[in-house]
Structures are given as structure tokens and as C-alpha cells.
PDB file of C-alpha atoms in Angstrom:
ATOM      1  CA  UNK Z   5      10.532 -36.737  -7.232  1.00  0.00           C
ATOM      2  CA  UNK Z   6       8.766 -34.282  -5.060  1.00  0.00           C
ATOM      3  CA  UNK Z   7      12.088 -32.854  -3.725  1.00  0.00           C
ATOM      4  CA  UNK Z   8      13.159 -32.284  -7.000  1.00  0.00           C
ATOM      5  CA  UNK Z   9      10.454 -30.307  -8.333  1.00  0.00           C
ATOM      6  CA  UNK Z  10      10.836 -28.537  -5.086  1.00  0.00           C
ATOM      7  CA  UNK Z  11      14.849 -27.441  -6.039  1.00  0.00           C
ATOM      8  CA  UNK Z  12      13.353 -26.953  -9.756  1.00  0.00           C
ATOM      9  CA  UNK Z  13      10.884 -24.802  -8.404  1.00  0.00           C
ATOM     10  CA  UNK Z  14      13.127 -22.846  -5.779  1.00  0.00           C
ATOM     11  CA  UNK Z  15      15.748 -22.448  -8.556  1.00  0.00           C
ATOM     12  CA  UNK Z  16      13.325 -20.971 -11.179  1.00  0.00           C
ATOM     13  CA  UNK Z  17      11.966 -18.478  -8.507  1.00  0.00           C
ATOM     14  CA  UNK Z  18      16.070 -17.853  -7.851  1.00  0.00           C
ATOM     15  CA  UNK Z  19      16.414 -16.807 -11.548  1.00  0.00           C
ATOM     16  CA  UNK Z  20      13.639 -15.105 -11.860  1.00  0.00           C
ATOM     17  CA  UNK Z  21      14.550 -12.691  -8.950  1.00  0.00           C
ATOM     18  CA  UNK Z  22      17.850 -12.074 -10.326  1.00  0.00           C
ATOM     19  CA  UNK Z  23      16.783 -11.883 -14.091  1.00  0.00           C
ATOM     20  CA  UNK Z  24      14.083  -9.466 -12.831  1.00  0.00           C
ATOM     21  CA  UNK Z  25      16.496  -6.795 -10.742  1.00  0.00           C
ATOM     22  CA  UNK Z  26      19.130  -7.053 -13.252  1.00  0.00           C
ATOM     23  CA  UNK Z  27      15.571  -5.959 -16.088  1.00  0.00           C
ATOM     24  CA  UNK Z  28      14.098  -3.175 -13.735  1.00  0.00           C
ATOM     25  CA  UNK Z  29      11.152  -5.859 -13.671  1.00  0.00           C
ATOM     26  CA  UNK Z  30      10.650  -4.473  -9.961  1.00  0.00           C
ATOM     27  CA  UNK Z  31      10.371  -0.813  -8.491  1.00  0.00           C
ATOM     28  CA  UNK Z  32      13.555   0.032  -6.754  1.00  0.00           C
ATOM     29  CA  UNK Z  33      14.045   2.016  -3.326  1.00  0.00           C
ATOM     30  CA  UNK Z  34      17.724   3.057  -4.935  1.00  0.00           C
ATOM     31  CA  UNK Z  35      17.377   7.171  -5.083  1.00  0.00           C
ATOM     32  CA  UNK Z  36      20.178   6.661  -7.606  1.00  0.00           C
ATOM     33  CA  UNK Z  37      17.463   4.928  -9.815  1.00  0.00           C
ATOM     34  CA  UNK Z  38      15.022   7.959  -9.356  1.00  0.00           C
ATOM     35  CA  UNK Z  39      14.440  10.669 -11.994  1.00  0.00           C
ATOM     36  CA  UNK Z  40      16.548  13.699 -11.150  1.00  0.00           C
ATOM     37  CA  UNK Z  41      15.683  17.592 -11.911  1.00  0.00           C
ATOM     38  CA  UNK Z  42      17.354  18.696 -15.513  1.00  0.00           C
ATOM     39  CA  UNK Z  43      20.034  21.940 -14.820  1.00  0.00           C
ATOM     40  CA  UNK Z  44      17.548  23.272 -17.471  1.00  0.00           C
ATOM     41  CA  UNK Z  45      14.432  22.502 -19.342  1.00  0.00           C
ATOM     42  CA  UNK Z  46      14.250  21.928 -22.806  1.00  0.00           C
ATOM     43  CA  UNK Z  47      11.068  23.895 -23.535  1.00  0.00           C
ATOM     44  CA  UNK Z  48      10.214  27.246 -22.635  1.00  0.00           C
ATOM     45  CA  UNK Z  49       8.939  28.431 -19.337  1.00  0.00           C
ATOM     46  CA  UNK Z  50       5.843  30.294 -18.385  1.00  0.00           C
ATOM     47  CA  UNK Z  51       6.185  32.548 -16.000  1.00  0.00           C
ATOM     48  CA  UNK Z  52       2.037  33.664 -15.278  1.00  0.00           C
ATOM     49  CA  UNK Z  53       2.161  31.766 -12.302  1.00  0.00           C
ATOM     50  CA  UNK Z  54       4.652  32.858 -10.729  1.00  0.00           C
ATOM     51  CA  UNK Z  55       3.625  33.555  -6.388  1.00  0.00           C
ATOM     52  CA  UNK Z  56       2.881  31.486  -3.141  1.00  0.00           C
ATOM     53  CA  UNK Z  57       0.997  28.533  -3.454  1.00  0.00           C
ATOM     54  CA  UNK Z  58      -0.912  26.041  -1.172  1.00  0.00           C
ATOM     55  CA  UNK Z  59      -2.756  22.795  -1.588  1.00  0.00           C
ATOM     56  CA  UNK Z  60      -3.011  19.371  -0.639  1.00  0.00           C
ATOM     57  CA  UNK Z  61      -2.401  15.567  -2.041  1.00  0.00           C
ATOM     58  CA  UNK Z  62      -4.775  13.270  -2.067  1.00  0.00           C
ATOM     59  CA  UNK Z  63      -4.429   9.877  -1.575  1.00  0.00           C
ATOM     60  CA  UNK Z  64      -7.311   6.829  -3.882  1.00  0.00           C
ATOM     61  CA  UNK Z  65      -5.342   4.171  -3.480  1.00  0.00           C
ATOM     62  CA  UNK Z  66      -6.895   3.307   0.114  1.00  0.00           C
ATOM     63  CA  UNK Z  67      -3.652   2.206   1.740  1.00  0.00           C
ATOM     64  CA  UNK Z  68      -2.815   2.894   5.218  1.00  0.00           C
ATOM     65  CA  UNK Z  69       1.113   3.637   4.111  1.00  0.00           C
ATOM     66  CA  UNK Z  70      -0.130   6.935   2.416  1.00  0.00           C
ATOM     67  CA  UNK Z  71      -0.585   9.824   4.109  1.00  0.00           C
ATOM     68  CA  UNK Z  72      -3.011  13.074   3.270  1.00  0.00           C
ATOM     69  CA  UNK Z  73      -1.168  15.814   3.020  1.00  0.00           C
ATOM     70  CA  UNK Z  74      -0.229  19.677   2.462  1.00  0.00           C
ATOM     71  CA  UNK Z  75       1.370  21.375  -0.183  1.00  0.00           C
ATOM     72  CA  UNK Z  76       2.651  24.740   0.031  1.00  0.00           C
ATOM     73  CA  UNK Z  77       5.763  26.318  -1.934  1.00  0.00           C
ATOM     74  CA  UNK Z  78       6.219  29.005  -4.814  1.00  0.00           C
ATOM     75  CA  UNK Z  79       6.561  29.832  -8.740  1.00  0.00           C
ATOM     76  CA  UNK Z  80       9.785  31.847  -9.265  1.00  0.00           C
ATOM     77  CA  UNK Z  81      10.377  32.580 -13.301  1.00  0.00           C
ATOM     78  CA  UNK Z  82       8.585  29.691 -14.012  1.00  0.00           C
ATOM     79  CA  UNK Z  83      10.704  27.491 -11.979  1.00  0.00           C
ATOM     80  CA  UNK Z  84       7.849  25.706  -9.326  1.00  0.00           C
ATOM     81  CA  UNK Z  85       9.655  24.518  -5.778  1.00  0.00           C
ATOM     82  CA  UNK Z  86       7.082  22.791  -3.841  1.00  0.00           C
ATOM     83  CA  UNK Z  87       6.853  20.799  -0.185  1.00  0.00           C
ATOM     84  CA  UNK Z  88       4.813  18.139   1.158  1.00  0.00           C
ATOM     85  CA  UNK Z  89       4.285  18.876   4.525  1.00  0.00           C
ATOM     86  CA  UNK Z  90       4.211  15.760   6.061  1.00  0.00           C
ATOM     87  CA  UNK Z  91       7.557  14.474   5.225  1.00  0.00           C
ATOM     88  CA  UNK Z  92       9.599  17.775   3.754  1.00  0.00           C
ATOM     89  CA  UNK Z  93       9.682  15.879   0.120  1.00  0.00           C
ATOM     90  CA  UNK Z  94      10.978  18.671  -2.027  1.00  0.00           C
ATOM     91  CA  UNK Z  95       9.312  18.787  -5.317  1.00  0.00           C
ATOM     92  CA  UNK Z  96      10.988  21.368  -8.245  1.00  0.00           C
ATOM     93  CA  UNK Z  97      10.273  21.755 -12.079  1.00  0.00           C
ATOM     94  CA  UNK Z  98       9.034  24.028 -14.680  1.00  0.00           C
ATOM     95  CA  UNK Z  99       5.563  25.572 -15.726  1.00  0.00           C
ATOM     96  CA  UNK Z 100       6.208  25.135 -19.989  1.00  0.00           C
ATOM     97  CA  UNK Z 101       3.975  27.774 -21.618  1.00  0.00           C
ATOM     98  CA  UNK Z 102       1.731  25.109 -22.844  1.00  0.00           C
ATOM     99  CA  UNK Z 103       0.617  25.160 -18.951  1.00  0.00           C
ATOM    100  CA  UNK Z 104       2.008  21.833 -18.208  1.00  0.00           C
ATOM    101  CA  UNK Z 105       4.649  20.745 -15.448  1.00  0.00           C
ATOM    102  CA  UNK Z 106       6.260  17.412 -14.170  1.00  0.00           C
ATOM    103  CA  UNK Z 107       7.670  18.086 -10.377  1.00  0.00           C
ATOM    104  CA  UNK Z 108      11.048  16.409  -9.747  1.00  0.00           C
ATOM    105  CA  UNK Z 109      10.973  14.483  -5.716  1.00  0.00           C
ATOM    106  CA  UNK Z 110      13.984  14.417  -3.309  1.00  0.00           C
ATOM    107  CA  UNK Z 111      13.311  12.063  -1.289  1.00  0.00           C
ATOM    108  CA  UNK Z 112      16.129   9.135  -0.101  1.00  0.00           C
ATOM    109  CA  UNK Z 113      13.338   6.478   0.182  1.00  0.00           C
ATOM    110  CA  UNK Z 114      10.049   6.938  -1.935  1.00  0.00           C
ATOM    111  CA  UNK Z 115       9.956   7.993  -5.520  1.00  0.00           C
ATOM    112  CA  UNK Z 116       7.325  10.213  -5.797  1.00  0.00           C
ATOM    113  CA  UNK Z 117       5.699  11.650  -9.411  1.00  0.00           C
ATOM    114  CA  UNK Z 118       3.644  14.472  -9.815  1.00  0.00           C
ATOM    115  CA  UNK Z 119       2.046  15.241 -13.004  1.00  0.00           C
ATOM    116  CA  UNK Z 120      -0.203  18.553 -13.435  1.00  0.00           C
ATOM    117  CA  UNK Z 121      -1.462  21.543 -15.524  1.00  0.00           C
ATOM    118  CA  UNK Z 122      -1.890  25.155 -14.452  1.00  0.00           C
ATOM    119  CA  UNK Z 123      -5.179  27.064 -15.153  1.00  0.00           C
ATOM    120  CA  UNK Z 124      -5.735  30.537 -13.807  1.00  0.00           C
ATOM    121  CA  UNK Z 125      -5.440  30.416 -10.071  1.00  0.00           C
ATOM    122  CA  UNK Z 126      -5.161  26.177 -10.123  1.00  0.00           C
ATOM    123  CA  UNK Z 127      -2.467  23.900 -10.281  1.00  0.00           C
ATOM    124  CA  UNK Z 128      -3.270  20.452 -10.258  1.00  0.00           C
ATOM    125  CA  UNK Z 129      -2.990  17.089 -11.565  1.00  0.00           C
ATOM    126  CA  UNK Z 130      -1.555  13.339 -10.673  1.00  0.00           C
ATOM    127  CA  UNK Z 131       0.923  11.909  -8.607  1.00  0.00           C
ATOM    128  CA  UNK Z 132       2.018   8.325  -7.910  1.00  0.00           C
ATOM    129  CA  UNK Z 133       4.762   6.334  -5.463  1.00  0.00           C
ATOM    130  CA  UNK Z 134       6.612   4.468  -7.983  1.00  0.00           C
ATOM    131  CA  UNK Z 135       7.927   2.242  -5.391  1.00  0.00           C
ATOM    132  CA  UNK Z 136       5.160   1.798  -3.205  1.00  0.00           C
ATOM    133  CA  UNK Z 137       1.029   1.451  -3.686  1.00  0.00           C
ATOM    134  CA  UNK Z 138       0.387   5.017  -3.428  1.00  0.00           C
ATOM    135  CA  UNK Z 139      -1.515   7.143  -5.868  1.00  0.00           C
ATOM    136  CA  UNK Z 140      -3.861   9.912  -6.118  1.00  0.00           C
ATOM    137  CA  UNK Z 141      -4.416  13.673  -7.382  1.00  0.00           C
ATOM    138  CA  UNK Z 142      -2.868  16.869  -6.051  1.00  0.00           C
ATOM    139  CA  UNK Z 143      -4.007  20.470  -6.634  1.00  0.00           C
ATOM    140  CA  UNK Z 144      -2.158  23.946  -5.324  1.00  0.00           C
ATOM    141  CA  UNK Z 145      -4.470  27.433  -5.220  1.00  0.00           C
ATOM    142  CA  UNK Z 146      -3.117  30.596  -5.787  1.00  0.00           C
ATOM    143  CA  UNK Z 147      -2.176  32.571  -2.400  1.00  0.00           C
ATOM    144  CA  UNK Z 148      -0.765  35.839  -3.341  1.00  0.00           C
ATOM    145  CA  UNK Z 149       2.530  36.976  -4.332  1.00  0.00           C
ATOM    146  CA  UNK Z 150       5.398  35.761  -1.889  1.00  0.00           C
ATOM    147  CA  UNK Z 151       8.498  37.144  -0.667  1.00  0.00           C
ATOM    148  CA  UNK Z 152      10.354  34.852  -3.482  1.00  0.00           C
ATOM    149  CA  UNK Z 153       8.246  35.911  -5.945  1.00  0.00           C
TER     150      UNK Z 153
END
């Protein structure tokens, strides 16, 4: 009896596993599976923040896996390129002209999302690791205009 609820047991945890990669039940280290940068956007683009900007990300999730960081890049026609120092994770998207942005990651392991709004000489907002227990804010000051800009 007790080897069979054993196999009954081990089976059902079998199943689930499978079941739950074939739903997208768990996060996924496949870059494939990550959200990629439009060609595009499909709203229009503010370009009053365009320059060189710096900042950092900050971790709250209290995990030794995530790493403070900086943040330094620039705002081109709207179009916001952005790098975290620590590991060179690219991070590109738009400024809309409702102030808001959502940076796209390039990154063959983690999947990285950053969330923000722009106000005057501030960019900041959320991030999180989709595949991994890190989360926190991020902010980027104004540091001039840049050679790109």
C-alpha cells in the first residue's frame, strides 16, 4: 500500500511538471520566451527627454542573487537605450508623450522588466526578474545633453 501511494504520488508530481511547462505555470530561463523590443511603437513618442542619463536599481527583495547597481545610457527622439552596469543588460524603449515607458532587456539568462514614468529631470519607476526573486525600483537623473543626443 505504502509503495503505491508512493508511485501515485511520484506520478502526480510527474504530470504536474509536465502539465505545468507545457501551461507557462513556471518562469522560464528560454530568452526565446522573453518580451522582445517592437521595430516601432504604437503610440507616439516624446521627445523632452531626450540627453545622457544616470541612475541606479535598487534591489527590496533582500536576496543575495541581486545585485545594486548603475544605470547610465541616453534619450535619442524619444527612443531610451539604457545599461546596467553590473552585467551590460541592455535596456531600449520609448518615452510615449503621456510620460510613460516600458524598457525592453537583452539579456540570454534573466528576464528583466522595467516599468517607469518621466517627470522633469527624473526617470523612474519598477523593475522585476521574471525568472528569478528579484525586484525593486529604479530611477535615472538628468546629466546633460550627450554626444547621441
Amino acid at each position: 500500500m505504502k509503495k503505491n501511494g508512493m508511485k501515485l504520488l511520484g506520478g502526480g508530481f510527474v504530470v504536474f511538471l509536465i502539465a505545468g511547462s507545457q501551461l507557462g505555470w513556471f518562469a522560464s530561463s528560454n530568452p526565446d520566451s522573453f518580451p522582445k523590443l517592437p521595430s516601432e511603437p504604437d503610440f507616439a513618442v516624446s521627445n523632452a527627454f531626450d540627453g545622457k542619463w544616470v541612475g541606479r536599481r535598487l534591489d527590496e527583495s533582500n536576496s543575495n542573487m541581486c545585485e545594486r547597481t548603475t544605470i547610465e545610457g541616453h534619450v535619442v527622439d524619444g527612443f531610451v537605450h539604457l545599461v546596467l552596469t553590473y552585467n551590460g543588460t541592455s535596456l531600449k524603449g520609448w518615452i510615449s508623450e503621456s510620460n510613460q515607458l516600458r524598457l525592453y532587456a537583452s539579456h540570454p539568462q534573466w528576464d528583466y522588466r522595467f516599468s517607469g514614468i518621466a517627470e522633469g529631470n527624473k526617470i523612474q519607476g519598477e523593475w522585476n526578474l521574471q525568472n528569478g526573486p528579484c525586484h525593486g525600483t529604479w530611477y535615472i537623473e538628468y546629466a546633460g545633453k550627450g554626444a547621441d543626443s
